[in-house]
Short mmCIF file of C-alpha atoms in Angstrom, two decimals:
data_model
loop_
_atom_site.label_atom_id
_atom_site.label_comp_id
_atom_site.label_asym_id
_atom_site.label_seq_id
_atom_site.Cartn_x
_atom_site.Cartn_y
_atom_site.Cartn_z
CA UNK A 18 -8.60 -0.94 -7.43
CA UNK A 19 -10.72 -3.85 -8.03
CA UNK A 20 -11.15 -7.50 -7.01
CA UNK A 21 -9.45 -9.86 -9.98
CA UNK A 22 -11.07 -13.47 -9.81
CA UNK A 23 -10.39 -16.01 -12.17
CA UNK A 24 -12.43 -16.79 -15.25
CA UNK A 25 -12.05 -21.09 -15.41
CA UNK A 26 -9.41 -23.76 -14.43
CA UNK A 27 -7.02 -25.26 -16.55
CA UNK A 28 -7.40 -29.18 -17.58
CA UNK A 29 -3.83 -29.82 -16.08
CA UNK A 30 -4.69 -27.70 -12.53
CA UNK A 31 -4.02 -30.02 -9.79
CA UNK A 32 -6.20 -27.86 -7.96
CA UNK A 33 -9.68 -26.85 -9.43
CA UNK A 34 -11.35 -23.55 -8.05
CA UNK A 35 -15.10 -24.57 -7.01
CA UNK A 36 -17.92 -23.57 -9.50
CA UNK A 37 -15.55 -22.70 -12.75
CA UNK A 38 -15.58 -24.61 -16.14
CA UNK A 39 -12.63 -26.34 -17.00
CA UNK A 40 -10.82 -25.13 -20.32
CA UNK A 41 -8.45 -27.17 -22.30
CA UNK A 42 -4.61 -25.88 -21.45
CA UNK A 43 -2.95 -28.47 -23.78
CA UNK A 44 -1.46 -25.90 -26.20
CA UNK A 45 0.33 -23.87 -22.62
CA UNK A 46 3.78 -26.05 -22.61
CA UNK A 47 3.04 -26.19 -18.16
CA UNK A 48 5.07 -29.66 -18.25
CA UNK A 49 8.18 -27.12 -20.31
CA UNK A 50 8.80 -24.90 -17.20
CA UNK A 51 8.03 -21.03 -16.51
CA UNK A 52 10.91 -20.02 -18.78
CA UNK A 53 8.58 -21.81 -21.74
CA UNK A 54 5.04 -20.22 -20.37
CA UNK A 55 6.85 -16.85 -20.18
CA UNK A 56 8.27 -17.34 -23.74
CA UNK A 57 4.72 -17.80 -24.72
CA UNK A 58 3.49 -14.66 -24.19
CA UNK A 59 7.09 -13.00 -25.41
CA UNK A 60 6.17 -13.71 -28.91
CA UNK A 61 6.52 -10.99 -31.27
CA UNK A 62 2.65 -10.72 -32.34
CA UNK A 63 1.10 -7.80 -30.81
CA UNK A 64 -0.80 -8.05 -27.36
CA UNK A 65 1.10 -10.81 -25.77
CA UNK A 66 2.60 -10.79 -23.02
CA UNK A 67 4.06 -13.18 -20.87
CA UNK A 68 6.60 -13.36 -17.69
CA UNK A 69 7.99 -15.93 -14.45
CA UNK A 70 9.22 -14.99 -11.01
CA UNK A 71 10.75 -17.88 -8.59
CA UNK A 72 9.29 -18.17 -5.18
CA UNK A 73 12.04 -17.48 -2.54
CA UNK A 74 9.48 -18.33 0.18
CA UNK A 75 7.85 -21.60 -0.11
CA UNK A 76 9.73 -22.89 -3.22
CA UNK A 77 8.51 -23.30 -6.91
CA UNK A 78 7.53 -20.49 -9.50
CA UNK A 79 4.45 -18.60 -10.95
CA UNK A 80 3.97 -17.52 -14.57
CA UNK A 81 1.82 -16.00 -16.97
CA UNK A 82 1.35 -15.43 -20.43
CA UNK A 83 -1.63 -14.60 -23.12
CA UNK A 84 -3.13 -17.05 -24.27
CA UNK A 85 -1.40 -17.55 -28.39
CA UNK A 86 -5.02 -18.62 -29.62
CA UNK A 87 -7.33 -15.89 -28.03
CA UNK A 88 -5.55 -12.87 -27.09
CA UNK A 89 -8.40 -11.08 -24.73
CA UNK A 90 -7.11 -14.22 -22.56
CA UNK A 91 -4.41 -15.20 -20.59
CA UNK A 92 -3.32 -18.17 -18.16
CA UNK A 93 -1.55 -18.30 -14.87
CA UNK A 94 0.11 -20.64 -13.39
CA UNK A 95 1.47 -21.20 -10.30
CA UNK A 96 3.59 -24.69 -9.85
CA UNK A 97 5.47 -26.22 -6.17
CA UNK A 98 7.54 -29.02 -6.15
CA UNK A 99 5.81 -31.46 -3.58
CA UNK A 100 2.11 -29.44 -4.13
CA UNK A 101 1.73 -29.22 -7.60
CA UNK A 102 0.43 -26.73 -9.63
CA UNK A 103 -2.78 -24.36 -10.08
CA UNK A 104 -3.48 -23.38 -13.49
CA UNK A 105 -6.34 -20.37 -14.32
CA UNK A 106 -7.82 -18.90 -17.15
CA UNK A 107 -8.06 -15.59 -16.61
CA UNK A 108 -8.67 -12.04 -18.67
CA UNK A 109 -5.88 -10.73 -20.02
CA UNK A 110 -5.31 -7.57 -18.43
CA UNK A 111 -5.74 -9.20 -15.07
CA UNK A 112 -3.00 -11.85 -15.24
CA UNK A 113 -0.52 -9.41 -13.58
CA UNK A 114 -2.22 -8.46 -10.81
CA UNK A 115 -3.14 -12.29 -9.91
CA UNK A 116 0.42 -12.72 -10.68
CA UNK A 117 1.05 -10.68 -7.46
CA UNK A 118 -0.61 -12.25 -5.42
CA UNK A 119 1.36 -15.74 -5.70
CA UNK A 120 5.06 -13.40 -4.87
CA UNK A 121 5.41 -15.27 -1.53
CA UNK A 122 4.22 -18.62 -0.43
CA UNK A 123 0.18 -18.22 -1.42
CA UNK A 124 -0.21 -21.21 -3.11
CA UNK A 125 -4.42 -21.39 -3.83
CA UNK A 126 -7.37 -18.97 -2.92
CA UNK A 127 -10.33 -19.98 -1.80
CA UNK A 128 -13.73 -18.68 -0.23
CA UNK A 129 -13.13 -15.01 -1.43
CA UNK A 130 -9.81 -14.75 0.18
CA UNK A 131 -8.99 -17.97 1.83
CA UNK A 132 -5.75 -18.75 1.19
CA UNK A 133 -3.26 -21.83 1.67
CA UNK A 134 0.23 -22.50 1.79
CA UNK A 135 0.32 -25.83 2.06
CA UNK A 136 0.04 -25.97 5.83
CA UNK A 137 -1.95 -23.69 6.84
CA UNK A 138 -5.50 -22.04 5.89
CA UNK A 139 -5.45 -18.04 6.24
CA UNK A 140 -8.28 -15.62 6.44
CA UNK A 141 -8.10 -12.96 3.75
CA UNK A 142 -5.07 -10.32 4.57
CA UNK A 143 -6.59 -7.24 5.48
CA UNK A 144 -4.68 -5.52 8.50
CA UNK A 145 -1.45 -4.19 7.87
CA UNK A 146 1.89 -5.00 9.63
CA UNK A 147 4.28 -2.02 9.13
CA UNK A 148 6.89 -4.26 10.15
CA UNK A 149 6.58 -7.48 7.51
CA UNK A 150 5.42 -4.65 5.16
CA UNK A 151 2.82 -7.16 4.19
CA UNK A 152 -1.26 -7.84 5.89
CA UNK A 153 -1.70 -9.46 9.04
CA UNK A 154 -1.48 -13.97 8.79
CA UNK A 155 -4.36 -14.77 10.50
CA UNK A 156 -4.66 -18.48 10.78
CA UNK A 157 -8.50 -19.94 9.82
CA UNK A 158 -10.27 -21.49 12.99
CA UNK A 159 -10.42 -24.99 12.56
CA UNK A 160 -9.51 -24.96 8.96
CA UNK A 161 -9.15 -28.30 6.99
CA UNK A 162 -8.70 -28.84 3.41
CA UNK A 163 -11.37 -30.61 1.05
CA UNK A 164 -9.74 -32.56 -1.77
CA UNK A 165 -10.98 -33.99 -4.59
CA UNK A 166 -11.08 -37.44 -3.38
CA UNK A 167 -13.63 -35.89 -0.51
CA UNK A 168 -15.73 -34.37 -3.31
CA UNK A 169 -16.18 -37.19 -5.37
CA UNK A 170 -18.47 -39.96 -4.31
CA UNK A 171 -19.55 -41.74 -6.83
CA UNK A 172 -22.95 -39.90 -7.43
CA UNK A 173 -20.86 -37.35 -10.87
CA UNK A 174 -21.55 -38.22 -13.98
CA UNK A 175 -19.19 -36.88 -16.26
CA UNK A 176 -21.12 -37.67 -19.64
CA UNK A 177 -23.18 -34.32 -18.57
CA UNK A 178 -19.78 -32.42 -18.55
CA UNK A 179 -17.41 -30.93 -20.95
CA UNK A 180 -14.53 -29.76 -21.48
CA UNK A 181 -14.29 -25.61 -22.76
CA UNK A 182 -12.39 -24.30 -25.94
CA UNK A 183 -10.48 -21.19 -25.24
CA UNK A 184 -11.29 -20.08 -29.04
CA UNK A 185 -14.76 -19.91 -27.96
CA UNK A 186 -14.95 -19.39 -24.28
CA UNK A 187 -17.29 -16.73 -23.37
CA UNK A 188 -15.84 -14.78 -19.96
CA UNK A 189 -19.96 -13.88 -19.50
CA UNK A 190 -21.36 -17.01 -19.65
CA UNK A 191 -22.78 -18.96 -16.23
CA UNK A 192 -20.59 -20.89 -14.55
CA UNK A 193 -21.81 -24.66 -14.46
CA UNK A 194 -24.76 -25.77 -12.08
CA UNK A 195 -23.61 -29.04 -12.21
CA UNK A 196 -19.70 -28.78 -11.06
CA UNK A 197 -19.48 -31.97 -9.35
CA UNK A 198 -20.27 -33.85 -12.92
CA UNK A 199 -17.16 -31.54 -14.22
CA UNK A 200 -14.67 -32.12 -11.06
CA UNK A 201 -15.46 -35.87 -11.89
CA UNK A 202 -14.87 -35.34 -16.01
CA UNK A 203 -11.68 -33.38 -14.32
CA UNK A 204 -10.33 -36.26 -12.85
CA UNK A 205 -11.27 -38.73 -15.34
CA UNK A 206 -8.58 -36.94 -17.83
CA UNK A 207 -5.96 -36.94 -15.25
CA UNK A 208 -5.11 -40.78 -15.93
CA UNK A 209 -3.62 -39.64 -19.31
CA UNK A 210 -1.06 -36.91 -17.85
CA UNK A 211 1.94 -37.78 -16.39
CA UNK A 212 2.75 -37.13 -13.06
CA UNK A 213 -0.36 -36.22 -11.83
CA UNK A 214 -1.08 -35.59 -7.95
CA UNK A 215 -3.65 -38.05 -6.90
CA UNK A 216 -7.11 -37.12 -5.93
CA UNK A 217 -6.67 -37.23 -2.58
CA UNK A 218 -3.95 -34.45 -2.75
CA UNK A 219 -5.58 -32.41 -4.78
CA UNK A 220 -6.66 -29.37 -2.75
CA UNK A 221 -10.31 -28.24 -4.07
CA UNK A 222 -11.91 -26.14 -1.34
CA UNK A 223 -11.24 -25.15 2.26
CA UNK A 224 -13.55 -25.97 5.33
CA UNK A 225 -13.40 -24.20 8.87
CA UNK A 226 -15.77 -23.13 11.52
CA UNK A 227 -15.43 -20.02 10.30
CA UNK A 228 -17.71 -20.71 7.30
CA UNK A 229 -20.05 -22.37 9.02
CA UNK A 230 -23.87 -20.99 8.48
CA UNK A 231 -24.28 -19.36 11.79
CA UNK A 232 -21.12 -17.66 11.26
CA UNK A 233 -21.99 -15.49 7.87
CA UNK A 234 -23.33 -12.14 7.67
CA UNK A 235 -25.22 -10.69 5.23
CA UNK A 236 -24.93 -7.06 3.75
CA UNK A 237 -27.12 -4.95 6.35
CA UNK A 238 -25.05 -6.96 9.51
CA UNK A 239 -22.30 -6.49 7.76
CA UNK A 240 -22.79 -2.57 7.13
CA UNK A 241 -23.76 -2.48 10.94
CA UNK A 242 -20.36 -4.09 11.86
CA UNK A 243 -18.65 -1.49 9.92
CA UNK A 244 -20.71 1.16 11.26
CA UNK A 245 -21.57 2.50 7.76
CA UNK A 246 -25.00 1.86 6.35
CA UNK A 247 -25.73 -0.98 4.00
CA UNK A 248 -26.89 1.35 1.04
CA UNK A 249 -22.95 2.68 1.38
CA UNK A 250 -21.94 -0.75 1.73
CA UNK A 251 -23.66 -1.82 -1.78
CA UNK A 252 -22.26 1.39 -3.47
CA UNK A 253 -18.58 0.42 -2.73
CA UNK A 254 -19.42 -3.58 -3.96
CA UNK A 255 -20.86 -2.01 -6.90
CA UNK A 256 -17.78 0.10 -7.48
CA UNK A 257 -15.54 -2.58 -7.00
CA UNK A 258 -13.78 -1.31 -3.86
CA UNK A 259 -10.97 -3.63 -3.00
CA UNK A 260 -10.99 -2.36 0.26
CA UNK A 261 -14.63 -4.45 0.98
CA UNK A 262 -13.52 -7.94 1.12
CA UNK A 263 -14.88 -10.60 -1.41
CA UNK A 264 -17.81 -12.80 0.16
CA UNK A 265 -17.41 -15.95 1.55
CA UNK A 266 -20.53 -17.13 -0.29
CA UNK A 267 -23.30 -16.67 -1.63
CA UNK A 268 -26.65 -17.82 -0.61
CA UNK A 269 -29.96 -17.38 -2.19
CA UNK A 270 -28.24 -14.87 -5.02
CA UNK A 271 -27.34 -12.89 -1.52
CA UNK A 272 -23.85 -12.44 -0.75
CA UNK A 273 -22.87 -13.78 2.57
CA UNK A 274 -19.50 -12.97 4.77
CA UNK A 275 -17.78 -14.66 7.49
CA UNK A 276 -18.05 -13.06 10.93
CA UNK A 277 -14.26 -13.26 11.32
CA UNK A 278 -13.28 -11.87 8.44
CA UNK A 279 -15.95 -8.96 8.79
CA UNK A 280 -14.28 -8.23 11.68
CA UNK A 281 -10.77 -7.92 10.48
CA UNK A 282 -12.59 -5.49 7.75
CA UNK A 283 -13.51 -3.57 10.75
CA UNK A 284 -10.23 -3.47 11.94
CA UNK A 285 -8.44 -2.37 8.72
CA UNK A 286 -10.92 0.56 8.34
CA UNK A 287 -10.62 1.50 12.33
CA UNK A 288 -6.79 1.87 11.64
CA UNK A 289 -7.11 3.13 7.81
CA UNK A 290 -6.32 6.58 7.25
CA UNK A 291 -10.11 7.84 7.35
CA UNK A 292 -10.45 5.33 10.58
CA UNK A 293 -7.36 7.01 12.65
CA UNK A 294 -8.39 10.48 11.87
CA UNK A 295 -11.98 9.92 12.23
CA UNK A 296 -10.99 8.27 15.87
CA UNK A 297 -9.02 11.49 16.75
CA UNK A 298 -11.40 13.94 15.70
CA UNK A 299 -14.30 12.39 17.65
CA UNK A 300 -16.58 14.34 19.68
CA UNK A 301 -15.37 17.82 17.86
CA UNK A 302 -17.72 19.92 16.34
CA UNK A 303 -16.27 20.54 13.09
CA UNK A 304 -14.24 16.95 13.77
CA UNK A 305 -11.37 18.30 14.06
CA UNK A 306 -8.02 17.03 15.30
CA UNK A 307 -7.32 17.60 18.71
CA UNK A 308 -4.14 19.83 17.59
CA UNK A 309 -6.33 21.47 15.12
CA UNK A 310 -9.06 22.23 17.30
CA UNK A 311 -7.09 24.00 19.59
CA UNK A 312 -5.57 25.53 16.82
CA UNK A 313 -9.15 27.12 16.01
CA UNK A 314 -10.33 27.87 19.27
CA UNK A 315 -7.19 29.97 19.99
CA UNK A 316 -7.29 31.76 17.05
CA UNK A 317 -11.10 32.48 17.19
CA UNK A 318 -9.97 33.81 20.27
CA UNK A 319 -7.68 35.91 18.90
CA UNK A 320 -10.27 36.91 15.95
CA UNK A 321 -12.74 37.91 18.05
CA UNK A 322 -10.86 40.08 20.10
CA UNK A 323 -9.22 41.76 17.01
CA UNK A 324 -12.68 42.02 15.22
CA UNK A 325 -15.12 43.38 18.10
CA UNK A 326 -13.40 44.39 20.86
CA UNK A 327 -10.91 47.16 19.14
CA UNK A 328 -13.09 50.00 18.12
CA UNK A 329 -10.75 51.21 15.48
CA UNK A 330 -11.67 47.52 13.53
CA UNK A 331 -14.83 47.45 15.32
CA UNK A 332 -16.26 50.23 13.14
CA UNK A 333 -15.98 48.59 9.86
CA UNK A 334 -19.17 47.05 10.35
CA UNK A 335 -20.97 50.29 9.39
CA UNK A 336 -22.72 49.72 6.04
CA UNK A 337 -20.52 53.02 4.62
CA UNK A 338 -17.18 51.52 5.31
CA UNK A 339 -17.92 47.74 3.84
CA UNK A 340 -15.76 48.14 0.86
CA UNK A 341 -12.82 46.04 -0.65
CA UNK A 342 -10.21 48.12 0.76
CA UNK A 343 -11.16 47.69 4.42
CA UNK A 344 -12.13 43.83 3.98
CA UNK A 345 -8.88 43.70 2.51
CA UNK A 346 -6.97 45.70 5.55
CA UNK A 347 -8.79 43.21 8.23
CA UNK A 348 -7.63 39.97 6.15
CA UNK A 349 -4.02 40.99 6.24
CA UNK A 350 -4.17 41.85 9.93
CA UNK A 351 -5.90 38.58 10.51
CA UNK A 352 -3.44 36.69 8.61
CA UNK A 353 -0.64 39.02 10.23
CA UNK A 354 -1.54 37.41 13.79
CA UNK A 355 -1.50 33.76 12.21
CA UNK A 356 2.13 34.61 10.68
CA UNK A 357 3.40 35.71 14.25
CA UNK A 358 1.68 32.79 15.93
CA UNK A 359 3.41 30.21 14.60
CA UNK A 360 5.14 29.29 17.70
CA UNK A 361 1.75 29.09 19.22
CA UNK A 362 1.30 26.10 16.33
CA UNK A 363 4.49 24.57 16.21
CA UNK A 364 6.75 23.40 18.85
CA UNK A 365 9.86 24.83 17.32
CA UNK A 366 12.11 23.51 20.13
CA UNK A 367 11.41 19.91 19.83
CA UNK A 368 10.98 20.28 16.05
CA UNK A 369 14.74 21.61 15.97
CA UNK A 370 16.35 18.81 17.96
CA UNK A 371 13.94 16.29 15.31
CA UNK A 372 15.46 18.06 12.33
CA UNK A 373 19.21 17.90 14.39
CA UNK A 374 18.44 14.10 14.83
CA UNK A 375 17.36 13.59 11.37
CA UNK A 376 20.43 15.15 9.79
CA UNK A 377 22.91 13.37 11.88
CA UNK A 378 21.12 10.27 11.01
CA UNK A 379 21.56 10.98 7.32
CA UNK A 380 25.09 11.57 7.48
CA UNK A 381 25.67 8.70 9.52
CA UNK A 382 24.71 6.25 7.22
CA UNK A 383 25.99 7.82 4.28
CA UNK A 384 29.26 7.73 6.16
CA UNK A 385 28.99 4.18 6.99
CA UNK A 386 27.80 3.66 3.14
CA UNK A 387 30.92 5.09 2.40
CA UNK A 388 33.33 4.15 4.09
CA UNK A 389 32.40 0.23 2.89
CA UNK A 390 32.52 1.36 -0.67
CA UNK A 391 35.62 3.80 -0.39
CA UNK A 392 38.03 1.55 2.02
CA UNK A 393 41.53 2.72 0.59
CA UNK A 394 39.59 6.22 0.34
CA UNK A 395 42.10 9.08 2.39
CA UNK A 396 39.45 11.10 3.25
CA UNK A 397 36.43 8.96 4.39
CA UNK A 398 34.49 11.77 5.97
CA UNK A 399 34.66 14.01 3.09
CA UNK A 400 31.37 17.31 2.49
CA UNK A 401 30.37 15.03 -0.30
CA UNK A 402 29.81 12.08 1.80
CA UNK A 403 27.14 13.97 3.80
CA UNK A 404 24.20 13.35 1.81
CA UNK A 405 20.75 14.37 2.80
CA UNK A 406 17.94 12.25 2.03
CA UNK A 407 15.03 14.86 0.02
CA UNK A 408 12.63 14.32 2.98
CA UNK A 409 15.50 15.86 5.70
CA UNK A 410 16.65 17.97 3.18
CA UNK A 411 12.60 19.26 2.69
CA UNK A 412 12.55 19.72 6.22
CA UNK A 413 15.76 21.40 6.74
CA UNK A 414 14.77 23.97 4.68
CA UNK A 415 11.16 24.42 5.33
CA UNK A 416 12.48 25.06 8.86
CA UNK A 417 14.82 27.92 7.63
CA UNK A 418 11.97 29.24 5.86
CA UNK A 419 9.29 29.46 8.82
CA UNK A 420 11.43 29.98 11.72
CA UNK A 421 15.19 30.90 10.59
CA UNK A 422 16.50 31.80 14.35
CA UNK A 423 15.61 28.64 15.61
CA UNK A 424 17.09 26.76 12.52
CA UNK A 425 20.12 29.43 13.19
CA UNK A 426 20.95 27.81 16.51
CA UNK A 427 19.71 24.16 15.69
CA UNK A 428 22.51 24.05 12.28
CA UNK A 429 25.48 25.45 15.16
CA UNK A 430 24.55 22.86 17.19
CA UNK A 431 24.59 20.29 14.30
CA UNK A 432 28.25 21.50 13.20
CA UNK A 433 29.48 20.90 16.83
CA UNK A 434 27.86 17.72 16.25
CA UNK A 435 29.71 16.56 12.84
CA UNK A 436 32.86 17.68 14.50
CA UNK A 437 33.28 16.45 17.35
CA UNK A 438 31.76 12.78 15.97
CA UNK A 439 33.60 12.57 12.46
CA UNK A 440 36.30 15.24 13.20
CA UNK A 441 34.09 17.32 10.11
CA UNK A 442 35.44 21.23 9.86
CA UNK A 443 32.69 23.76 10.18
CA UNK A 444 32.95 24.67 6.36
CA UNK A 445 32.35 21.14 4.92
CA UNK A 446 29.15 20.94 7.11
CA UNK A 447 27.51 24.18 5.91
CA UNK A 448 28.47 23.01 2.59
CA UNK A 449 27.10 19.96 2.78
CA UNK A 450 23.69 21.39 4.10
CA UNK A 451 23.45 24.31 1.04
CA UNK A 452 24.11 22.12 -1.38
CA UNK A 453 21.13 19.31 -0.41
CA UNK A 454 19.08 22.49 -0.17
CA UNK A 455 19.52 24.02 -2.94
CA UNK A 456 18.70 20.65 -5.03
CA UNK A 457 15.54 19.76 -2.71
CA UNK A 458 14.69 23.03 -0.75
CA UNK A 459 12.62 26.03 -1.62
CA UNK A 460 14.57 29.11 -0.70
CA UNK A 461 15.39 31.64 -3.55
CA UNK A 462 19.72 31.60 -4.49
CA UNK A 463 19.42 34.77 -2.67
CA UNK A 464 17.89 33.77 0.28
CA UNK A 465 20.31 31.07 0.77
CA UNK A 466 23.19 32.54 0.12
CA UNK A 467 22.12 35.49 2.92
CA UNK A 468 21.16 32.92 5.09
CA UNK A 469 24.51 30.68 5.23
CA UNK A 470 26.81 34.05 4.82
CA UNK A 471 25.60 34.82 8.48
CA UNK A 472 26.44 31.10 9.37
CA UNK A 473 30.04 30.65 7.44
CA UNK A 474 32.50 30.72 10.76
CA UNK A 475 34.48 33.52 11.71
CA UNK A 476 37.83 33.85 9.66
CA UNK A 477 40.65 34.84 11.44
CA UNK A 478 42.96 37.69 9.89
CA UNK A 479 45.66 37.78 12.00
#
């Protein structure tokens, strides 16, 4: 996945982006509402398409359609009641993914990843919180925001400006050296619309001591950082690897980061994937796991011994008995002693009481699930309420499969379990279990139906 930027700012934006043209937005109904920028883009010709979300968290909405004049174009929009409203030009087929990015509060990027909310300046989101299921806020050092007012001094001239055609607006072309002379035609247009924030609330950049000169990096310190070298570096900007944050600028035609947010790049890739298994495997020769390393040693171990010091095996080596059947013979005894060793792999003790824990977890909250839906229901704690997610049920019955003693013992003890919490009768549990494994689980009919024969209880003839 790759970095989407915008292409130029809308004429109405109460918020320009630094360094991009400014394209006329007047045929976009923004002062209609989302439902009319969505409708936009829900027009019947083919290629458009167009769509609004409300913002829960913050207030307001964001929208986007394709553009009705140019097709290989579309505009966002993203609009807060006391804030305002950014508008972007954009290409098409990247509206929805910048569309994502305003779901929550986000309200303007800046400095390749800056991003506001109308209090407060973030660095880019780059380490994950498992528990907000969303990156890391990290609050900018010292962060203030530059408005227009701040920008303008006088010294723009906007007769060297102008004002883009989306007809004939080239996505290629070089953005403006002269964006000050723009910002200033910008604001000269605003005293025709309605409503219009004034300058001096009209966010344009973002300034913080974390973009200071002495705090940027360039690519090799960068690469160093992230202990990679900067040849690897360059190959994942050139591929556009999403993971490699955007730079905070760009000096001499070099692109520069910020320290801090280098460092939280570090961070995500330390607890990435790669990173975590790369940390674990450290110092192994073959970097290796620590489980799989012992894994190898004991069965090289157990290799050796079976290969060299039995002279019955050891005797293959001779030249005369090299042949397909005896390479064959040694395989299977090889693989033999990894199919009885799997004890030696697994814990199957604790594994069992996991899989136990898992179950009754399952059936818990498909009980409680239920019994909210099914109040007048006679028989609450009926086999069909005790549903399996596929993950349990996956694990249920690879656990048959590879060690079908254990899982023997482990389903009695999860029957005493059922009963003797929801009053459940032996026969509705087993049922219960057979049928989540025979929709998610990878034992044969025949296997299964063996396997929970031997576990059906004990019927009483007398």
């Amino acid at each position: 996945m790759t970095h989407v930027l915008p292409l130029a700012n809308g004429l109405r934006t109460d918020h320009p982006v630094p360094g991009l043209p400014f394209v006329d937005d007047s045929h976009i109904p923004l002062d209609e509402g989302a439902e009319a920028i969505e409708a936009v883009g829900r027009h019947e010709a083919s290629g458009m398409w167009g769509r609004y979300d409300e913002n829960r968290i913050g207030g307001g909405w964001h929208a986007f359609t394709t553009d009705p004049l140019n097709h290989s174009l579309g505009w966002s929009v993203r609009y807060h009641p006391d804030h305002g409203r950014t508008v972007l030009l954009m290409r098409d087929g990247e509206t929805s993914s910048w569309h994502h990015q305003w779901a929550k509060d986000e309200l303007l990027f800046r400095a390749g990843g800056y991003w506001w909310n109308g209090t407060t300046w973030y660095r880019p989101g780059q380490v994950w919180d498992p528990i907000a299921q969303d990156y890391e806020r990290r609050p900018a050092r010292a962060a203030a925001t530059v408005s227009a007012a701040d920008m303008l001094d006088g010294r723009a001239n906007p007769d060297r400006a102008y004002i883009g055609k989306v007809i004939t607006f080239d996505p290629d072309a070089p953005k403006p050296d002269n964006w000050l002379d723009h910002l200033a035609l910008w604001a000269a247009s605003r005293a025709d619309q309605e409503n219009a924030l004034p300058l001096e609330r009209c966010v344009v950049d973002v300034a913080s001591s974390e973009l200071t000169g002495g705090q940027l990096l360039g690519a090799p310190e960068m690469a160093e950082l992230g202990s990679i070298t900067a040849s690897t570096l360059r190959a994942y900007i050139s591929r556009g690897n999403s993971e490699v944050p955007l730079p905070q600028a760009n000096v001499g035609g070099r692109d520069q980061w910020a320290r801090a947010v280098a460092e939280d790049w570090v961070e995500s890739r330390q607890r990435s994937y790669e990173g975590v298994g790369a940390a674990m495997s450290a110092g192994d020769r073959d970097s290796l796991s620590p489980g799989a390393a012992a894994v190898r040693d004991r069965f090289a171990a157990d290799f050796h011994r079976t290969l060299f010091d039995r002279p019955d095996v050891r005797k293959r080596w001779v030249l005369r008995h090299r042949n397909p059947e005896s390479v064959t013979e040694i395989a299977d005894e090889l693989a033999w002693s990894v199919a009885t060793s799997l004890d030696r792999i697994i814990p199957t003790q604790e594994l069992g009481r996991v899989v136990q824990g898992a179950v009754i977890n399952d059936w818990q909250e498909s009980i409680d699930m239920f019994a909210k839906r099914d109040k007048n229901s006679e028989d609450p704690h009926a086999w069909w309420h005790l549903n399996l997610t596929v993950p349990v049920a996956k694990m249920l019955d690879w656990y048959i499969r590879h060690f079908p003693s254990d899982a023997y013992a482990r389903i009695g003890d999860i029957q005493r379990k059922a009963h003797t919490t929801w009053g459940t009768p032996a026969v509705d549990t087993l049922r219960s279990l057979r049928s989540a494994l025979s929709l998610d689980g990878e034992l044969t009919d025949q296997q299964r139906e063996v396997y929970f024969a031997l576990l059906e209880p004990h019927k009483n003839t007398n």
